[in-house]
CSV table of C-alpha atoms and ligand atoms in Angstrom, one decimal:
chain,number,residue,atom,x,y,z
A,1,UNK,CA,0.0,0.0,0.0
A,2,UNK,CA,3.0,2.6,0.5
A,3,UNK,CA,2.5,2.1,-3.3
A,4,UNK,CA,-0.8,4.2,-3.2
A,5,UNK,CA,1.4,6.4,-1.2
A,6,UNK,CA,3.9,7.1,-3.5
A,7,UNK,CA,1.7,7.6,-6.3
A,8,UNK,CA,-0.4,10.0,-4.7
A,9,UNK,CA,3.0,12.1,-3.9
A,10,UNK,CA,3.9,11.9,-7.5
A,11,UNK,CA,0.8,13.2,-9.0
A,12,UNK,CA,0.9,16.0,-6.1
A,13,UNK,CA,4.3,17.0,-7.6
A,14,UNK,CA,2.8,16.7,-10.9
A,15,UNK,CA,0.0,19.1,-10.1
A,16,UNK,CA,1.8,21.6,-8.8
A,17,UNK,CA,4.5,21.5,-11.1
A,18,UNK,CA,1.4,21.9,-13.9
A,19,UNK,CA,0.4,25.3,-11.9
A,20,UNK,CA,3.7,26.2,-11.4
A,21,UNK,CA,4.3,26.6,-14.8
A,22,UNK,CA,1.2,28.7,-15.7
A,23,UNK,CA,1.3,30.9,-12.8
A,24,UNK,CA,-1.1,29.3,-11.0
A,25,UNK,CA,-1.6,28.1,-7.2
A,26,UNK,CA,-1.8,24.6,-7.1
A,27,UNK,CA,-4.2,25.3,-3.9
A,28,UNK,CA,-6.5,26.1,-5.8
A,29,UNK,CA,-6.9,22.7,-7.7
A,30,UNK,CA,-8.5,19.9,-5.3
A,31,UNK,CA,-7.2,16.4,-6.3
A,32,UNK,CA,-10.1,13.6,-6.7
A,33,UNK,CA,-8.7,10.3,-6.7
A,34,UNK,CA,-11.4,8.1,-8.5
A,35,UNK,CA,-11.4,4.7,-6.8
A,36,UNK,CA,-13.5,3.1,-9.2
A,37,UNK,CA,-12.8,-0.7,-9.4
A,38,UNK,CA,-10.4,-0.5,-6.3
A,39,UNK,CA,-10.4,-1.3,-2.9
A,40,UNK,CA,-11.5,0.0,0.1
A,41,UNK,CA,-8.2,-1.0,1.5
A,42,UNK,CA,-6.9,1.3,-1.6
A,43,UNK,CA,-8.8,4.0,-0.6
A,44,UNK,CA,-8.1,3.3,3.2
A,45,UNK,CA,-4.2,4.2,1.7
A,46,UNK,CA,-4.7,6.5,0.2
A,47,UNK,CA,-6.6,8.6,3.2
A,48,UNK,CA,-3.7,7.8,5.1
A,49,UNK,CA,-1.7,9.6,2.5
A,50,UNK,CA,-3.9,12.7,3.5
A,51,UNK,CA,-6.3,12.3,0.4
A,52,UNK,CA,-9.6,13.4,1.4
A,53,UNK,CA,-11.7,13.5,-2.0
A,54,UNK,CA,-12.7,10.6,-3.2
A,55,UNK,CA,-14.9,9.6,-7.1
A,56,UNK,CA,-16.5,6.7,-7.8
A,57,UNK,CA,-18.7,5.6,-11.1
A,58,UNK,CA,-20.7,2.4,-10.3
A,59,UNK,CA,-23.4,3.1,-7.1
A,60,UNK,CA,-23.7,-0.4,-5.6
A,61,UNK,CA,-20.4,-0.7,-5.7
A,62,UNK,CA,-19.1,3.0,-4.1
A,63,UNK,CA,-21.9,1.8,-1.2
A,64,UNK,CA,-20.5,-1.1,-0.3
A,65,UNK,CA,-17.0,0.7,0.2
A,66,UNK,CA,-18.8,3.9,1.9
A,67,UNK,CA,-20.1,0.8,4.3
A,68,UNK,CA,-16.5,-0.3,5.2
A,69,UNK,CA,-15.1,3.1,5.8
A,70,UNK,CA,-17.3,4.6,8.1
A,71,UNK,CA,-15.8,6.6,10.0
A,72,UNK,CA,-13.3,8.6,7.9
A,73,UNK,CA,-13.8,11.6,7.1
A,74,UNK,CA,-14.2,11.7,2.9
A,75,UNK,CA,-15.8,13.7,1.3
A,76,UNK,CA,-17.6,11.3,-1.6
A,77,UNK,CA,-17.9,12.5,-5.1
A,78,UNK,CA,-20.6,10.5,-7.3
A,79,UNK,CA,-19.0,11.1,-11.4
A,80,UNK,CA,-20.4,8.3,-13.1
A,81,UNK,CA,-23.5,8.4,-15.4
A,82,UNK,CA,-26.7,8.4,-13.2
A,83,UNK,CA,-29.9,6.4,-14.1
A,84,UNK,CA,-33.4,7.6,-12.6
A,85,UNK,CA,-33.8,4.8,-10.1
A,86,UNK,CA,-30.0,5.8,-8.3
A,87,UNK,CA,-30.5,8.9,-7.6
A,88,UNK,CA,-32.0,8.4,-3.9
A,89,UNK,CA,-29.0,7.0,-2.6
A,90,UNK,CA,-27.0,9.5,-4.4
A,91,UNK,CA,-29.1,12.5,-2.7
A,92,UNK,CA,-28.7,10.3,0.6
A,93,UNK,CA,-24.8,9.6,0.5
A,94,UNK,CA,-22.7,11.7,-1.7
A,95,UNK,CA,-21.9,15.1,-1.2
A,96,UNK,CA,-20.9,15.8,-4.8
A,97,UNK,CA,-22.3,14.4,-7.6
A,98,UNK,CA,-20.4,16.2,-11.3
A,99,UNK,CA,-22.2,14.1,-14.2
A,100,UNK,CA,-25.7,15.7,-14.1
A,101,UNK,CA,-26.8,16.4,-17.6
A,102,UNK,CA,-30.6,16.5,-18.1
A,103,UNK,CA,-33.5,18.2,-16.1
A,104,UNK,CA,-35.2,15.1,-14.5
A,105,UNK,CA,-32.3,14.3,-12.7
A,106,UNK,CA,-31.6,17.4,-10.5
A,107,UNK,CA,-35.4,17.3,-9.9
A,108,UNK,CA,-34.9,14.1,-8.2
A,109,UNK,CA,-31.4,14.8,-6.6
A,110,UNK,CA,-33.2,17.8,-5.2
A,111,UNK,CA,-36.2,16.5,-3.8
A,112,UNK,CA,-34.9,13.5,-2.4
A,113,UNK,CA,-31.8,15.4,-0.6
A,114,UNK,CA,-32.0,14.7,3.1
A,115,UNK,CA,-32.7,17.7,4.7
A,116,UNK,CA,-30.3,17.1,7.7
A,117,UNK,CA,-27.6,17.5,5.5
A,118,UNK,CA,-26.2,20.7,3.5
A,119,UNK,CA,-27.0,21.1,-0.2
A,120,UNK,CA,-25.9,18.8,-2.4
A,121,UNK,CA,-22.7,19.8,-5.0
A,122,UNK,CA,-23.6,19.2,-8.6
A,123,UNK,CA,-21.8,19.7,-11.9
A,124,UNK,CA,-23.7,19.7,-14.7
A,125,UNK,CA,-21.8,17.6,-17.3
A,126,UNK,CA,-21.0,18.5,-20.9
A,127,UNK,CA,-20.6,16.8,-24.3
A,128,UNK,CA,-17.8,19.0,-25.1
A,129,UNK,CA,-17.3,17.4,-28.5
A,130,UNK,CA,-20.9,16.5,-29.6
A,131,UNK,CA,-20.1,12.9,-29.3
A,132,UNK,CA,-23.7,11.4,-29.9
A,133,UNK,CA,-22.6,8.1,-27.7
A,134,UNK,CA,-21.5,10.2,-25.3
A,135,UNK,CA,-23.4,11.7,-21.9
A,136,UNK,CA,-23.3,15.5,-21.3
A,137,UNK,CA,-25.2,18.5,-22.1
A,138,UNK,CA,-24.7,20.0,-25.5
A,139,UNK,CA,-23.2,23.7,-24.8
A,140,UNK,CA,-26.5,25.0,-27.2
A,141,UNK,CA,-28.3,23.5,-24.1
A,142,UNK,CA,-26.2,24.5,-21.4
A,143,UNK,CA,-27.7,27.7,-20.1
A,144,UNK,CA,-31.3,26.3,-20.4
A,145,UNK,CA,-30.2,23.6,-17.8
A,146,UNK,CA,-27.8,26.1,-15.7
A,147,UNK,CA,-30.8,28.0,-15.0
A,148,UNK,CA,-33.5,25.3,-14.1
A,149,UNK,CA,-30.9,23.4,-12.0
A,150,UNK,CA,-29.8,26.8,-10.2
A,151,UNK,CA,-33.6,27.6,-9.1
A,152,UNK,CA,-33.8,24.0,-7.2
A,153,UNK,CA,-34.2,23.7,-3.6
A,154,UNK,CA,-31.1,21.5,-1.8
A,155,UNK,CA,-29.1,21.8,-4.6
A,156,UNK,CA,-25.9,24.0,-5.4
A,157,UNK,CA,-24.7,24.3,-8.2
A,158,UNK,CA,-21.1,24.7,-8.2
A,159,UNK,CA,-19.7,24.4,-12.1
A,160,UNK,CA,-19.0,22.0,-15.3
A,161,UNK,CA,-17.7,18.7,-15.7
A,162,UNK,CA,-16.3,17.4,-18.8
A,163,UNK,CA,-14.6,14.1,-20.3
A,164,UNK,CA,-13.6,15.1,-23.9
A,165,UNK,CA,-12.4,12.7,-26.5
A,166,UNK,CA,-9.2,11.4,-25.9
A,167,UNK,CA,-6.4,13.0,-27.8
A,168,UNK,CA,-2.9,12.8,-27.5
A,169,UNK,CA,-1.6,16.2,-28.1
A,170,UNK,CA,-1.5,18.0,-25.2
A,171,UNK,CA,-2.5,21.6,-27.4
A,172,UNK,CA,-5.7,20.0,-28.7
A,173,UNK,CA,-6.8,18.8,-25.7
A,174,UNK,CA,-6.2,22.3,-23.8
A,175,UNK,CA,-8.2,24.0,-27.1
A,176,UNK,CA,-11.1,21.7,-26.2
A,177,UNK,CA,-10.7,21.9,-22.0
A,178,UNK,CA,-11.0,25.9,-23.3
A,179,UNK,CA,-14.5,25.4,-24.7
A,180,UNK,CA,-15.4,24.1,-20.9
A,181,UNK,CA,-13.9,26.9,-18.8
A,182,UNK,CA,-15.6,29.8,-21.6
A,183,UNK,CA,-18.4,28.1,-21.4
A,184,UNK,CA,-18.0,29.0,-17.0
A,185,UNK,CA,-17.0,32.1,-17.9
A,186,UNK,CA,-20.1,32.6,-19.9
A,187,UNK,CA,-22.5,31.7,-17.1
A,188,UNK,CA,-20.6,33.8,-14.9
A,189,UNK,CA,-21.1,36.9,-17.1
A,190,UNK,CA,-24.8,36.5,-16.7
A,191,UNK,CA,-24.8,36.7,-12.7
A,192,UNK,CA,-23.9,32.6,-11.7
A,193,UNK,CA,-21.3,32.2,-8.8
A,194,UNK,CA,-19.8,29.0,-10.5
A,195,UNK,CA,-16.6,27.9,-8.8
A,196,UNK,CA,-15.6,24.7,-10.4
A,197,UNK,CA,-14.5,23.1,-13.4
A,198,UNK,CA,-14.3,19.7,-12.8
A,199,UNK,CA,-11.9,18.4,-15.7
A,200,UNK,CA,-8.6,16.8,-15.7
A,201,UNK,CA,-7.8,12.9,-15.4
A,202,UNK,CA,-4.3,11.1,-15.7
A,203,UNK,CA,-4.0,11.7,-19.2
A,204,UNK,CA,-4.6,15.7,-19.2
A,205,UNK,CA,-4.1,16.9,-16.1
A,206,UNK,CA,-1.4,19.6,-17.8
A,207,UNK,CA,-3.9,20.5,-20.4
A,208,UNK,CA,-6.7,20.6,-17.6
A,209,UNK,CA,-4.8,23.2,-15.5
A,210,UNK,CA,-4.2,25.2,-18.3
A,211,UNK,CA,-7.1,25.0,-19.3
A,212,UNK,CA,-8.8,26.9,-15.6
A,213,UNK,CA,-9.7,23.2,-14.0
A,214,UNK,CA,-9.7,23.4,-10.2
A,215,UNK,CA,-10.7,20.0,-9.8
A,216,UNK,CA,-8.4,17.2,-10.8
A,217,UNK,CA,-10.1,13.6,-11.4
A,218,UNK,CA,-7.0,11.2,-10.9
A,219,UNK,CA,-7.5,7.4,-11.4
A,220,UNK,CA,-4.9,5.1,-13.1
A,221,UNK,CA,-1.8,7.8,-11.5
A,222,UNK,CA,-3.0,6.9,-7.7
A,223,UNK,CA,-4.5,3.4,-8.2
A,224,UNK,CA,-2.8,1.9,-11.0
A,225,UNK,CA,-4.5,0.8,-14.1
A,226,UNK,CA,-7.9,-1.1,-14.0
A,227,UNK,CA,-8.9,-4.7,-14.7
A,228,UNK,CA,-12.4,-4.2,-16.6
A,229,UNK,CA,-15.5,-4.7,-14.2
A,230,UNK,CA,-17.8,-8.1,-14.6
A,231,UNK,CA,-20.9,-7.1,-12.7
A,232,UNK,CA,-23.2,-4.1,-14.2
A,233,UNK,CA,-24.2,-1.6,-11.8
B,301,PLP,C1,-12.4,6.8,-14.6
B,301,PLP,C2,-12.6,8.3,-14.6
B,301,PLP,C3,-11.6,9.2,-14.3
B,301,PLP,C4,-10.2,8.8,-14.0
B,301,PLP,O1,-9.5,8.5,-15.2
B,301,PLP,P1,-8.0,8.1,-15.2
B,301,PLP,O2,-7.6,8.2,-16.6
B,301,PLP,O3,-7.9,6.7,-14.7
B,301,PLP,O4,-7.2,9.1,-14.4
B,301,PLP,C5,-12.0,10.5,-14.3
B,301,PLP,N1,-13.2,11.0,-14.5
B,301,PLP,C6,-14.2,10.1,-14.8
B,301,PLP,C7,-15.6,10.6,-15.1
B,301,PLP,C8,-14.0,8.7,-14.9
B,301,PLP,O5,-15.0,7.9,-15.2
């Protein structure tokens, strides 16, 4: 486990040298680690490395770890694609949740939020490249959704989240990260307090922070890569 460790001291390094170079303060990027696929004794590691923010995709299965770490103090984010009949258990354990990308959704999130507990993040996630397979909101479609998701109750809406199509080059990935942060600044412009771009995994986190992100979604560089799941859920 002083593998986890390491790793998570290495993208650190990485991180800040990516602000470094840009100017930037690399406290004002928060590294996720998404645990998807791994362990709770990987995520138990990788708190004990000081790593408070955790992602997970798959509900039953982010549960089950929640479950068997009780106790620490985590802040959960929910980043994988959300059917109708999840989104109880999101409102009930997650305190972020960045892949919200139609109406319906936040409607539930929002009405089925404990009300114990402080309003729930969200993202609202965007097809950046107008990928039809892909999920997302269409950036036509964006401010019609910013502005029904910003008038629910127990809900806060705190920015974008993107996953563009893979590229190699490091330029053309930052010119499509780009289209995500304008697309903040736009909503900005017309009165929103947005505060977070949620963009970034192990492949682009230079691009990313170049880009604006302040929220870093690390997988494979803290966990190591991933064996591809059996069960569907
Ligand atoms: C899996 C995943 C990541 C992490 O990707 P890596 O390439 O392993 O760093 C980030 N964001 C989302 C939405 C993911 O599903």
């Amino acid at each position: 486990m002083h593998i986890i460790n390491d790793k998570i001291t290495q993208v650190r390094a990485r991180l800040h040298r990516a602000c470094h170079r840009i100017h930037r303060n690399s406290n004002e990027v928060t590294l996720l680690a998404v645990s998807k696929t791994k362990t709770a004794a990987d995520i138990r590691a990788a708190f004990a490395a000081e790593q408070r923010h955790f992602g997970e995709n798959y509900l039953q299965e982010a549960l089950e770890k929640q479950q068997q770490l009780v106790g620490l103090n985590i802040v959960w984010h929910f980043i994988g694609p959300i059917q109708s009949n999840k989104t109880r258990a999101l409102a009930e354990h997650f305190q972020w949740v960045h892949s919200v990308d139609r109406l319906k959704i936040a409607q539930r999130l929002s009405k089925q939020r404990l009300k114990h507990l402080p309003a729930l993040n969200i993202c609202l996630q965007v097809n950046l490249d107008d990928e039809a397979s892909k999920s997302g909101v269409i950036l036509a479609e964006l401010p019609a959704l910013a502005d029904a998701v910003a008038k629910l109750p127990n809900l806060k809406l705190r920015g974008l989240m993107a996953i563009p199509a893979p590229r190699s080059d490091v330029n053309a990935q930052q010119q499509s990260l780009e289209r995500l942060q304008q697309a903040l600044q736009r909503l900005n412009q017309q009165g929103y307090k947005l505060d977070t771009l949620s963009m970034g995994m192990s492949g682009d986190l230079e691009a990313a922070i170049a880009a604006g992100s302040t929220m870093v979604r690390i997988g494979t560089d803290i966990f190591g890569a991933r064996t591809p799941r059996v069960s569907n859920n």
